[in-house]
Amino acid sequence: MSITVVIQQMVMIFILIGVGLLLYKKKMLSEMTSKQISGIIVNVTNPALLICSAFQDGPKVSVPELGMALGFYLLIYAILIAVSFLIPRILRVPGMYHYSYQMLTIFGNVGFIGIPLASAVLGAESLIFVSIYNLIFNILIYTFGISLLQKAEAKQLTTQSVDSDTAVTSPLWKKLINAGTISAAATIVFYLCDFRVPSIIPSTLNYMGQATTLLSMLVLGASVAQMTLKDIFSHPKLYWFTLMRQILVPIGCIMLLRPFIQNTLVLNTMALMLAVPAGNMPLMLSKQLHVETDTISQGIILTTILSLVTIPIVSLCL
C-alpha cells in the first residue's frame, strides 16, 4: 500500500468534507437534504459500488481465500468486542456511558468511508473483501450493537417511543434485511458464480458507485458544520480513545496477524477497515432508542477529522 496514495486520498476526502461544510454554511445543503443524500448513499451508491466490483475482469480470488478472509475478519471483530470492554475502563469513563465508547470501538465507518477509500487506495479488486467485512458489520450491529443500546436505555430509564419499540421488537430477520447486508451478500454471490452480464449493467453500476465518495463527504461536511469547535475538540478522553482505537488497535492487529495472512490484499483491506473512523450507524440506532448521543456524535466527528493523520500512520506499518 503506497503511503503517498493514502495521504492523497485522505487530503482529497477532507477537501470534499470542506466543500460540504461550506455548502451547509451557505445554506445550499440543509439537514433534510443531508438525510436524503444519506439514504441515497446507503441504499443506492454504496450497494452499486460493491456489486460492480463483482463484475470486474481479471483473476478471481479462490473460495478458500475468501473463507480465510472471512475467518480473519471474524477474529478482528472478536478482538474489537474484547477491546471495547477495556477502553472505557482504561479511560475511566462513567459506567452509564460505556456503551458509547463500545459502539465507537466496534463499528467503524466501513461503508461511507471504507468502501470508497478501499476502492481508491487498493483498487476494485479489494471490494470483495470489503463486502465480507461489511456483511459481518451489518449482522453484528443489529445483534450485539442493539443489545448494548438496549442495556444503556434501561440504565438511563428512557421512555421508548413508537419508533424505538419498532426498532427493538421487530423480528431479527427484518433488521438484518437491509441494503448493506443484501448488497454485500449479493456481491459475494455474483463474484463466486462469475456471472456474465451485458456490459451496460456494470457500466451503469460504476457510474452510480462513483458518486459515493463525493456524496458521503458532503454529508460528513454538513455534520461537522453543525457542531462548534468546543463540541469537537474539548474532550480529552476522546483524544486518548482515538489514539488507542485508530492507531494502537489497528497496528496491534496488523502485527499479530501478519505472520498468518499470506494474501497481501486481505491484510491491507483489513488494515484500512480497522483504521477508518467511527461509523454513523451507532448514532442512528442510539437516536432510535433514545439513549444519550452526544459522546457518540463527538466521537464520530473527532475520529473522522483525525483520520487524516491516523490512517496514513497505520498505512506506514504495512
mmCIF file of C-alpha atoms in Angstrom:
data_model
loop_
_atom_site.group_PDB
_atom_site.id
_atom_site.type_symbol
_atom_site.label_atom_id
_atom_site.label_comp_id
_atom_site.label_asym_id
_atom_site.label_seq_id
_atom_site.Cartn_x
_atom_site.Cartn_y
_atom_site.Cartn_z
ATOM 1 C CA MET A 1 0.000 0.000 0.000
ATOM 2 C CA SER A 2 1.535 3.318 -1.082
ATOM 3 C CA ILE A 3 1.603 5.855 1.744
ATOM 4 C CA THR A 4 1.621 8.622 -0.867
ATOM 5 C CA VAL A 5 -1.639 7.339 -2.361
ATOM 6 C CA VAL A 6 -3.196 7.064 1.104
ATOM 7 C CA ILE A 7 -2.232 10.643 2.011
ATOM 8 C CA GLN A 8 -3.508 11.926 -1.340
ATOM 9 C CA GLN A 9 -6.843 10.174 -0.806
ATOM 10 C CA MET A 10 -7.198 11.489 2.754
ATOM 11 C CA VAL A 11 -6.413 15.052 1.642
ATOM 12 C CA MET A 12 -8.969 14.705 -1.146
ATOM 13 C CA ILE A 13 -11.545 13.396 1.335
ATOM 14 C CA PHE A 14 -11.031 16.370 3.631
ATOM 15 C CA ILE A 15 -11.256 18.833 0.781
ATOM 16 C CA LEU A 16 -14.637 17.302 -0.070
ATOM 17 C CA ILE A 17 -15.685 17.453 3.594
ATOM 18 C CA GLY A 18 -14.737 21.139 3.489
ATOM 19 C CA VAL A 19 -16.941 21.589 0.433
ATOM 20 C CA GLY A 20 -19.835 20.002 2.324
ATOM 21 C CA LEU A 21 -19.193 22.286 5.300
ATOM 22 C CA LEU A 22 -19.150 25.356 3.030
ATOM 23 C CA LEU A 23 -22.334 24.316 1.230
ATOM 24 C CA TYR A 24 -24.101 23.903 4.581
ATOM 25 C CA LYS A 25 -22.892 27.295 5.817
ATOM 26 C CA LYS A 26 -24.081 28.889 2.566
ATOM 27 C CA LYS A 27 -27.472 27.164 3.022
ATOM 28 C CA MET A 28 -27.019 25.249 -0.226
ATOM 29 C CA LEU A 29 -27.161 21.997 1.770
ATOM 30 C CA SER A 30 -29.694 21.540 4.561
ATOM 31 C CA GLU A 31 -30.115 18.966 7.310
ATOM 32 C CA MET A 32 -33.084 17.474 5.440
ATOM 33 C CA THR A 33 -31.096 17.293 2.204
ATOM 34 C CA SER A 34 -28.221 15.695 4.094
ATOM 35 C CA LYS A 35 -30.542 12.978 5.427
ATOM 36 C CA GLN A 36 -31.922 12.362 1.937
ATOM 37 C CA ILE A 37 -28.418 12.101 0.488
ATOM 38 C CA SER A 38 -27.507 9.666 3.276
ATOM 39 C CA GLY A 39 -30.418 7.496 2.175
ATOM 40 C CA ILE A 40 -29.185 7.578 -1.417
ATOM 41 C CA ILE A 41 -25.671 6.563 -0.331
ATOM 42 C CA VAL A 42 -26.832 3.724 1.902
ATOM 43 C CA ASN A 43 -29.461 2.345 -0.479
ATOM 44 C CA VAL A 44 -28.090 3.149 -3.954
ATOM 45 C CA THR A 45 -24.494 4.299 -4.492
ATOM 46 C CA ASN A 46 -22.677 2.154 -1.897
ATOM 47 C CA PRO A 47 -24.502 -1.042 -2.985
ATOM 48 C CA ALA A 48 -23.774 -0.168 -6.632
ATOM 49 C CA LEU A 49 -20.068 0.292 -5.899
ATOM 50 C CA LEU A 50 -19.871 -3.060 -4.126
ATOM 51 C CA ILE A 51 -21.879 -5.063 -6.657
ATOM 52 C CA CYS A 52 -19.995 -3.514 -9.580
ATOM 53 C CA SER A 53 -16.744 -4.942 -8.175
ATOM 54 C CA ALA A 54 -18.134 -8.481 -8.646
ATOM 55 C CA PHE A 55 -18.151 -7.989 -12.420
ATOM 56 C CA GLN A 56 -14.570 -6.740 -12.742
ATOM 57 C CA ASP A 57 -12.389 -8.512 -15.295
ATOM 58 C CA GLY A 58 -9.187 -10.177 -14.174
ATOM 59 C CA PRO A 59 -8.170 -13.103 -11.954
ATOM 60 C CA LYS A 60 -10.640 -14.112 -9.265
ATOM 61 C CA VAL A 61 -9.902 -14.843 -5.632
ATOM 62 C CA SER A 62 -10.423 -18.519 -4.793
ATOM 63 C CA VAL A 63 -13.116 -19.767 -2.432
ATOM 64 C CA PRO A 64 -10.519 -20.922 0.146
ATOM 65 C CA GLU A 65 -9.020 -17.410 0.132
ATOM 66 C CA LEU A 66 -12.465 -15.871 0.685
ATOM 67 C CA GLY A 67 -13.072 -18.327 3.518
ATOM 68 C CA MET A 68 -9.715 -17.423 5.006
ATOM 69 C CA ALA A 69 -10.589 -13.717 4.804
ATOM 70 C CA LEU A 70 -13.942 -14.394 6.491
ATOM 71 C CA GLY A 71 -12.206 -16.229 9.329
ATOM 72 C CA PHE A 72 -9.682 -13.461 9.936
ATOM 73 C CA TYR A 73 -12.300 -10.711 9.760
ATOM 74 C CA LEU A 74 -14.476 -12.564 12.278
ATOM 75 C CA LEU A 75 -11.413 -12.739 14.517
ATOM 76 C CA ILE A 76 -10.890 -8.985 14.091
ATOM 77 C CA TYR A 77 -14.422 -8.259 15.257
ATOM 78 C CA ALA A 78 -13.946 -10.592 18.223
ATOM 79 C CA ILE A 79 -10.829 -8.597 19.145
ATOM 80 C CA LEU A 80 -12.724 -5.303 18.754
ATOM 81 C CA ILE A 81 -15.517 -6.520 21.033
ATOM 82 C CA ALA A 82 -12.973 -7.530 23.676
ATOM 83 C CA VAL A 83 -11.134 -4.208 23.346
ATOM 84 C CA SER A 84 -14.433 -2.288 23.573
ATOM 85 C CA PHE A 85 -14.880 -3.525 27.140
ATOM 86 C CA LEU A 86 -11.330 -2.493 28.079
ATOM 87 C CA ILE A 87 -11.068 1.014 26.619
ATOM 88 C CA PRO A 88 -13.848 2.665 28.706
ATOM 89 C CA ARG A 89 -12.314 1.193 31.866
ATOM 90 C CA ILE A 90 -8.805 2.301 30.939
ATOM 91 C CA LEU A 91 -10.114 5.814 30.273
ATOM 92 C CA ARG A 92 -12.250 5.741 33.459
ATOM 93 C CA VAL A 93 -15.431 6.576 31.594
ATOM 94 C CA PRO A 94 -18.542 6.650 33.852
ATOM 95 C CA GLY A 95 -20.330 3.311 33.637
ATOM 96 C CA MET A 96 -23.529 4.690 32.129
ATOM 97 C CA TYR A 97 -21.550 5.922 29.106
ATOM 98 C CA HIS A 98 -19.537 2.753 28.446
ATOM 99 C CA TYR A 99 -21.874 1.833 25.614
ATOM 100 C CA SER A 100 -20.866 4.979 23.652
ATOM 101 C CA TYR A 101 -17.189 4.023 23.639
ATOM 102 C CA GLN A 102 -18.047 0.396 22.914
ATOM 103 C CA MET A 103 -20.110 1.337 19.867
ATOM 104 C CA LEU A 104 -17.393 3.731 18.656
ATOM 105 C CA THR A 105 -14.778 0.984 19.097
ATOM 106 C CA ILE A 106 -16.548 -1.857 17.321
ATOM 107 C CA PHE A 107 -18.365 -0.159 14.471
ATOM 108 C CA GLY A 108 -16.082 1.802 12.158
ATOM 109 C CA ASN A 109 -17.170 3.687 9.066
ATOM 110 C CA VAL A 110 -16.604 0.724 6.749
ATOM 111 C CA GLY A 111 -19.398 1.903 4.424
ATOM 112 C CA PHE A 112 -19.395 5.678 3.918
ATOM 113 C CA ILE A 113 -15.593 5.988 4.074
ATOM 114 C CA GLY A 114 -14.327 2.397 3.935
ATOM 115 C CA ILE A 115 -15.802 1.431 0.579
ATOM 116 C CA PRO A 116 -14.662 4.453 -1.480
ATOM 117 C CA LEU A 117 -11.295 4.583 0.352
ATOM 118 C CA ALA A 118 -10.535 0.913 -0.331
ATOM 119 C CA SER A 119 -11.602 1.318 -3.957
ATOM 120 C CA ALA A 120 -9.313 4.324 -4.427
ATOM 121 C CA VAL A 121 -6.293 3.065 -2.477
ATOM 122 C CA LEU A 122 -6.362 -0.701 -3.105
ATOM 123 C CA GLY A 123 -8.408 -0.927 -6.299
ATOM 124 C CA ALA A 124 -11.750 -2.509 -7.150
ATOM 125 C CA GLU A 125 -10.351 -5.999 -6.537
ATOM 126 C CA SER A 126 -10.282 -5.239 -2.784
ATOM 127 C CA LEU A 127 -14.043 -4.668 -2.652
ATOM 128 C CA ILE A 128 -14.842 -8.374 -2.489
ATOM 129 C CA PHE A 129 -13.042 -8.411 0.874
ATOM 130 C CA VAL A 130 -14.726 -5.145 1.866
ATOM 131 C CA SER A 131 -18.055 -6.883 1.118
ATOM 132 C CA ILE A 132 -17.203 -9.640 3.590
ATOM 133 C CA TYR A 133 -16.247 -7.044 6.194
ATOM 134 C CA ASN A 134 -19.478 -5.106 5.618
ATOM 135 C CA LEU A 135 -21.577 -8.258 5.844
ATOM 136 C CA ILE A 136 -20.145 -9.050 9.289
ATOM 137 C CA PHE A 137 -20.619 -5.407 10.317
ATOM 138 C CA ASN A 138 -24.306 -5.378 9.384
ATOM 139 C CA ILE A 139 -25.077 -8.656 11.144
ATOM 140 C CA LEU A 140 -23.172 -7.623 14.263
ATOM 141 C CA ILE A 141 -24.624 -4.134 14.655
ATOM 142 C CA TYR A 142 -28.213 -5.428 14.503
ATOM 143 C CA THR A 143 -27.482 -8.111 17.103
ATOM 144 C CA PHE A 144 -24.679 -7.212 19.519
ATOM 145 C CA GLY A 145 -24.974 -3.464 18.842
ATOM 146 C CA ILE A 146 -28.717 -3.378 19.536
ATOM 147 C CA SER A 147 -28.147 -5.413 22.708
ATOM 148 C CA LEU A 148 -25.624 -2.841 24.014
ATOM 149 C CA LEU A 149 -28.005 0.034 23.328
ATOM 150 C CA GLN A 150 -30.945 -1.742 24.953
ATOM 151 C CA LYS A 151 -28.928 -2.167 28.142
ATOM 152 C CA ALA A 152 -27.915 1.504 28.004
ATOM 153 C CA GLU A 153 -31.550 2.506 27.519
ATOM 154 C CA ALA A 154 -32.577 0.514 30.587
ATOM 155 C CA LYS A 155 -29.874 2.231 32.652
ATOM 156 C CA GLN A 156 -30.940 5.667 31.512
ATOM 157 C CA LEU A 157 -34.616 4.874 32.252
ATOM 158 C CA THR A 158 -35.696 6.452 28.975
ATOM 159 C CA THR A 159 -39.279 6.026 27.819
ATOM 160 C CA GLN A 160 -39.382 4.339 24.426
ATOM 161 C CA SER A 161 -41.292 5.960 21.588
ATOM 162 C CA VAL A 162 -43.222 4.032 18.956
ATOM 163 C CA ASP A 163 -40.258 4.155 16.626
ATOM 164 C CA SER A 164 -37.990 2.840 19.354
ATOM 165 C CA ASP A 165 -40.398 -0.004 20.122
ATOM 166 C CA THR A 166 -40.426 -0.956 16.477
ATOM 167 C CA ALA A 167 -36.643 -0.923 16.307
ATOM 168 C CA VAL A 168 -36.364 -3.172 19.354
ATOM 169 C CA THR A 169 -39.247 -5.614 18.961
ATOM 170 C CA SER A 170 -39.240 -6.206 15.211
ATOM 171 C CA PRO A 171 -38.003 -9.698 14.272
ATOM 172 C CA LEU A 172 -34.236 -10.095 13.883
ATOM 173 C CA TRP A 173 -34.535 -11.189 10.258
ATOM 174 C CA LYS A 174 -36.267 -7.908 9.378
ATOM 175 C CA LYS A 175 -33.427 -5.894 10.921
ATOM 176 C CA LEU A 176 -30.828 -7.953 9.050
ATOM 177 C CA ILE A 177 -32.518 -7.456 5.674
ATOM 178 C CA ASN A 178 -31.216 -4.051 4.615
ATOM 179 C CA ALA A 179 -29.359 -2.541 1.684
ATOM 180 C CA GLY A 180 -25.949 -3.041 3.292
ATOM 181 C CA THR A 181 -26.409 -6.718 4.073
ATOM 182 C CA ILE A 182 -28.130 -7.538 0.779
ATOM 183 C CA SER A 183 -25.551 -5.746 -1.387
ATOM 184 C CA ALA A 184 -22.617 -7.325 0.483
ATOM 185 C CA ALA A 185 -24.140 -10.808 0.176
ATOM 186 C CA ALA A 186 -25.065 -10.223 -3.491
ATOM 187 C CA THR A 187 -21.519 -9.098 -4.276
ATOM 188 C CA ILE A 188 -20.082 -12.299 -2.818
ATOM 189 C CA VAL A 189 -22.616 -14.489 -4.668
ATOM 190 C CA PHE A 190 -22.108 -12.743 -8.031
ATOM 191 C CA TYR A 191 -18.344 -12.900 -7.534
ATOM 192 C CA LEU A 192 -18.302 -16.619 -6.731
ATOM 193 C CA CYS A 193 -20.737 -17.536 -9.509
ATOM 194 C CA ASP A 194 -18.783 -15.445 -12.042
ATOM 195 C CA PHE A 195 -21.948 -14.304 -13.803
ATOM 196 C CA ARG A 196 -21.600 -12.837 -17.288
ATOM 197 C CA VAL A 197 -23.885 -9.851 -17.753
ATOM 198 C CA PRO A 198 -24.281 -7.252 -20.525
ATOM 199 C CA SER A 199 -21.590 -4.568 -20.227
ATOM 200 C CA ILE A 200 -24.244 -1.883 -19.723
ATOM 201 C CA ILE A 201 -25.010 -3.278 -16.235
ATOM 202 C CA PRO A 202 -21.524 -2.946 -14.694
ATOM 203 C CA SER A 203 -21.071 0.370 -16.514
ATOM 204 C CA THR A 204 -24.282 1.731 -15.023
ATOM 205 C CA LEU A 205 -23.358 0.431 -11.567
ATOM 206 C CA ASN A 206 -19.925 2.009 -11.928
ATOM 207 C CA TYR A 207 -21.385 5.435 -12.724
ATOM 208 C CA MET A 208 -23.697 5.167 -9.722
ATOM 209 C CA GLY A 209 -20.912 3.994 -7.432
ATOM 210 C CA GLN A 210 -18.580 6.807 -8.437
ATOM 211 C CA ALA A 211 -20.926 9.264 -6.719
ATOM 212 C CA THR A 212 -20.345 7.610 -3.338
ATOM 213 C CA THR A 213 -17.204 9.469 -2.300
ATOM 214 C CA LEU A 214 -18.486 12.951 -3.138
ATOM 215 C CA LEU A 215 -21.928 12.456 -1.607
ATOM 216 C CA SER A 216 -20.693 10.805 1.595
ATOM 217 C CA MET A 217 -18.103 13.529 2.210
ATOM 218 C CA LEU A 218 -20.696 16.264 1.645
ATOM 219 C CA VAL A 219 -22.856 14.637 4.331
ATOM 220 C CA LEU A 220 -19.922 14.462 6.738
ATOM 221 C CA GLY A 221 -19.111 18.098 5.989
ATOM 222 C CA ALA A 222 -22.670 19.091 6.851
ATOM 223 C CA SER A 223 -22.367 17.183 10.133
ATOM 224 C CA VAL A 224 -19.134 18.991 11.027
ATOM 225 C CA ALA A 225 -20.770 22.346 10.216
ATOM 226 C CA GLN A 226 -23.488 21.710 12.799
ATOM 227 C CA MET A 227 -21.036 21.353 15.693
ATOM 228 C CA THR A 228 -18.982 24.047 17.427
ATOM 229 C CA LEU A 229 -15.213 23.741 17.782
ATOM 230 C CA LYS A 230 -15.738 23.309 21.526
ATOM 231 C CA ASP A 231 -18.096 20.381 20.941
ATOM 232 C CA ILE A 232 -15.499 18.670 18.760
ATOM 233 C CA PHE A 233 -12.147 19.395 20.390
ATOM 234 C CA SER A 234 -12.743 19.884 24.126
ATOM 235 C CA HIS A 235 -12.987 16.240 25.257
ATOM 236 C CA PRO A 236 -9.590 14.806 26.384
ATOM 237 C CA LYS A 237 -10.916 11.256 26.776
ATOM 238 C CA LEU A 238 -11.855 11.179 23.096
ATOM 239 C CA TYR A 239 -8.288 12.091 22.113
ATOM 240 C CA TRP A 240 -6.966 9.160 24.125
ATOM 241 C CA PHE A 241 -9.699 6.998 22.656
ATOM 242 C CA THR A 242 -8.656 7.998 19.116
ATOM 243 C CA LEU A 243 -5.024 7.158 19.865
ATOM 244 C CA MET A 244 -5.970 3.715 21.151
ATOM 245 C CA ARG A 245 -8.708 2.817 18.660
ATOM 246 C CA GLN A 246 -7.396 4.448 15.477
ATOM 247 C CA ILE A 247 -3.665 3.761 15.894
ATOM 248 C CA LEU A 248 -2.754 1.223 18.583
ATOM 249 C CA VAL A 249 -5.522 -1.307 17.866
ATOM 250 C CA PRO A 250 -5.016 -1.413 14.054
ATOM 251 C CA ILE A 251 -1.220 -1.599 14.362
ATOM 252 C CA GLY A 252 -1.517 -4.275 17.061
ATOM 253 C CA CYS A 253 -3.844 -6.369 14.872
ATOM 254 C CA ILE A 254 -1.525 -5.981 11.878
ATOM 255 C CA MET A 255 1.489 -7.134 13.896
ATOM 256 C CA LEU A 256 -0.474 -10.016 15.400
ATOM 257 C CA LEU A 257 -1.957 -11.374 12.168
ATOM 258 C CA ARG A 258 0.642 -10.504 9.520
ATOM 259 C CA PRO A 259 2.572 -13.797 10.006
ATOM 260 C CA PHE A 260 -0.628 -15.754 9.342
ATOM 261 C CA ILE A 261 -2.072 -13.810 6.375
ATOM 262 C CA GLN A 262 -0.310 -14.652 3.145
ATOM 263 C CA ASN A 263 -2.594 -12.636 0.885
ATOM 264 C CA THR A 264 -1.379 -9.022 0.975
ATOM 265 C CA LEU A 265 -4.714 -7.672 -0.275
ATOM 266 C CA VAL A 266 -6.579 -9.366 2.596
ATOM 267 C CA LEU A 267 -4.138 -7.811 5.082
ATOM 268 C CA ASN A 268 -4.252 -4.335 3.510
ATOM 269 C CA THR A 269 -8.058 -4.362 3.355
ATOM 270 C CA MET A 270 -8.216 -5.423 6.994
ATOM 271 C CA ALA A 271 -5.837 -2.599 7.947
ATOM 272 C CA LEU A 272 -7.889 0.038 6.133
ATOM 273 C CA MET A 273 -11.171 -1.182 7.612
ATOM 274 C CA LEU A 274 -9.628 -1.071 11.095
ATOM 275 C CA ALA A 275 -8.194 2.394 10.532
ATOM 276 C CA VAL A 276 -11.374 4.129 9.324
ATOM 277 C CA PRO A 277 -13.060 6.488 11.821
ATOM 278 C CA ALA A 278 -16.153 5.652 13.844
ATOM 279 C CA GLY A 279 -19.266 4.954 11.788
ATOM 280 C CA ASN A 280 -22.651 6.685 11.667
ATOM 281 C CA MET A 281 -24.859 3.650 12.344
ATOM 282 C CA PRO A 282 -24.316 3.701 16.145
ATOM 283 C CA LEU A 283 -25.592 7.288 16.179
ATOM 284 C CA MET A 284 -28.684 6.449 14.111
ATOM 285 C CA LEU A 285 -29.576 3.469 16.309
ATOM 286 C CA SER A 286 -28.916 5.448 19.507
ATOM 287 C CA LYS A 287 -31.376 8.099 18.367
ATOM 288 C CA GLN A 288 -33.967 5.428 17.646
ATOM 289 C CA LEU A 289 -33.595 4.009 21.145
ATOM 290 C CA HIS A 290 -33.491 7.437 22.802
ATOM 291 C CA VAL A 291 -30.165 6.987 24.577
ATOM 292 C CA GLU A 292 -27.646 9.806 25.078
ATOM 293 C CA THR A 293 -25.916 10.557 21.770
ATOM 294 C CA ASP A 294 -23.572 13.489 22.480
ATOM 295 C CA THR A 295 -20.493 11.330 23.111
ATOM 296 C CA ILE A 296 -21.111 9.221 20.025
ATOM 297 C CA SER A 297 -21.631 12.323 17.842
ATOM 298 C CA GLN A 298 -18.453 13.960 19.141
ATOM 299 C CA GLY A 299 -16.510 10.703 18.733
ATOM 300 C CA ILE A 300 -17.619 10.290 15.119
ATOM 301 C CA ILE A 301 -16.627 13.836 14.152
ATOM 302 C CA LEU A 302 -13.302 13.834 16.039
ATOM 303 C CA THR A 303 -12.161 10.428 14.747
ATOM 304 C CA THR A 304 -13.152 11.474 11.220
ATOM 305 C CA ILE A 305 -11.128 14.681 11.421
ATOM 306 C CA LEU A 306 -8.106 12.969 12.998
ATOM 307 C CA SER A 307 -8.230 10.117 10.458
ATOM 308 C CA LEU A 308 -6.381 12.480 8.118
ATOM 309 C CA VAL A 309 -3.379 11.639 10.314
ATOM 310 C CA THR A 310 -4.249 8.241 11.801
ATOM 311 C CA ILE A 311 -4.925 6.357 8.544
ATOM 312 C CA PRO A 312 -1.532 7.282 6.996
ATOM 313 C CA ILE A 313 0.187 6.295 10.284
ATOM 314 C CA VAL A 314 -1.447 2.866 10.187
ATOM 315 C CA SER A 315 -0.550 2.524 6.492
ATOM 316 C CA LEU A 316 3.126 3.018 7.339
ATOM 317 C CA CYS A 317 3.054 -0.301 9.213
ATOM 318 C CA LEU A 318 2.127 -2.291 6.102
#
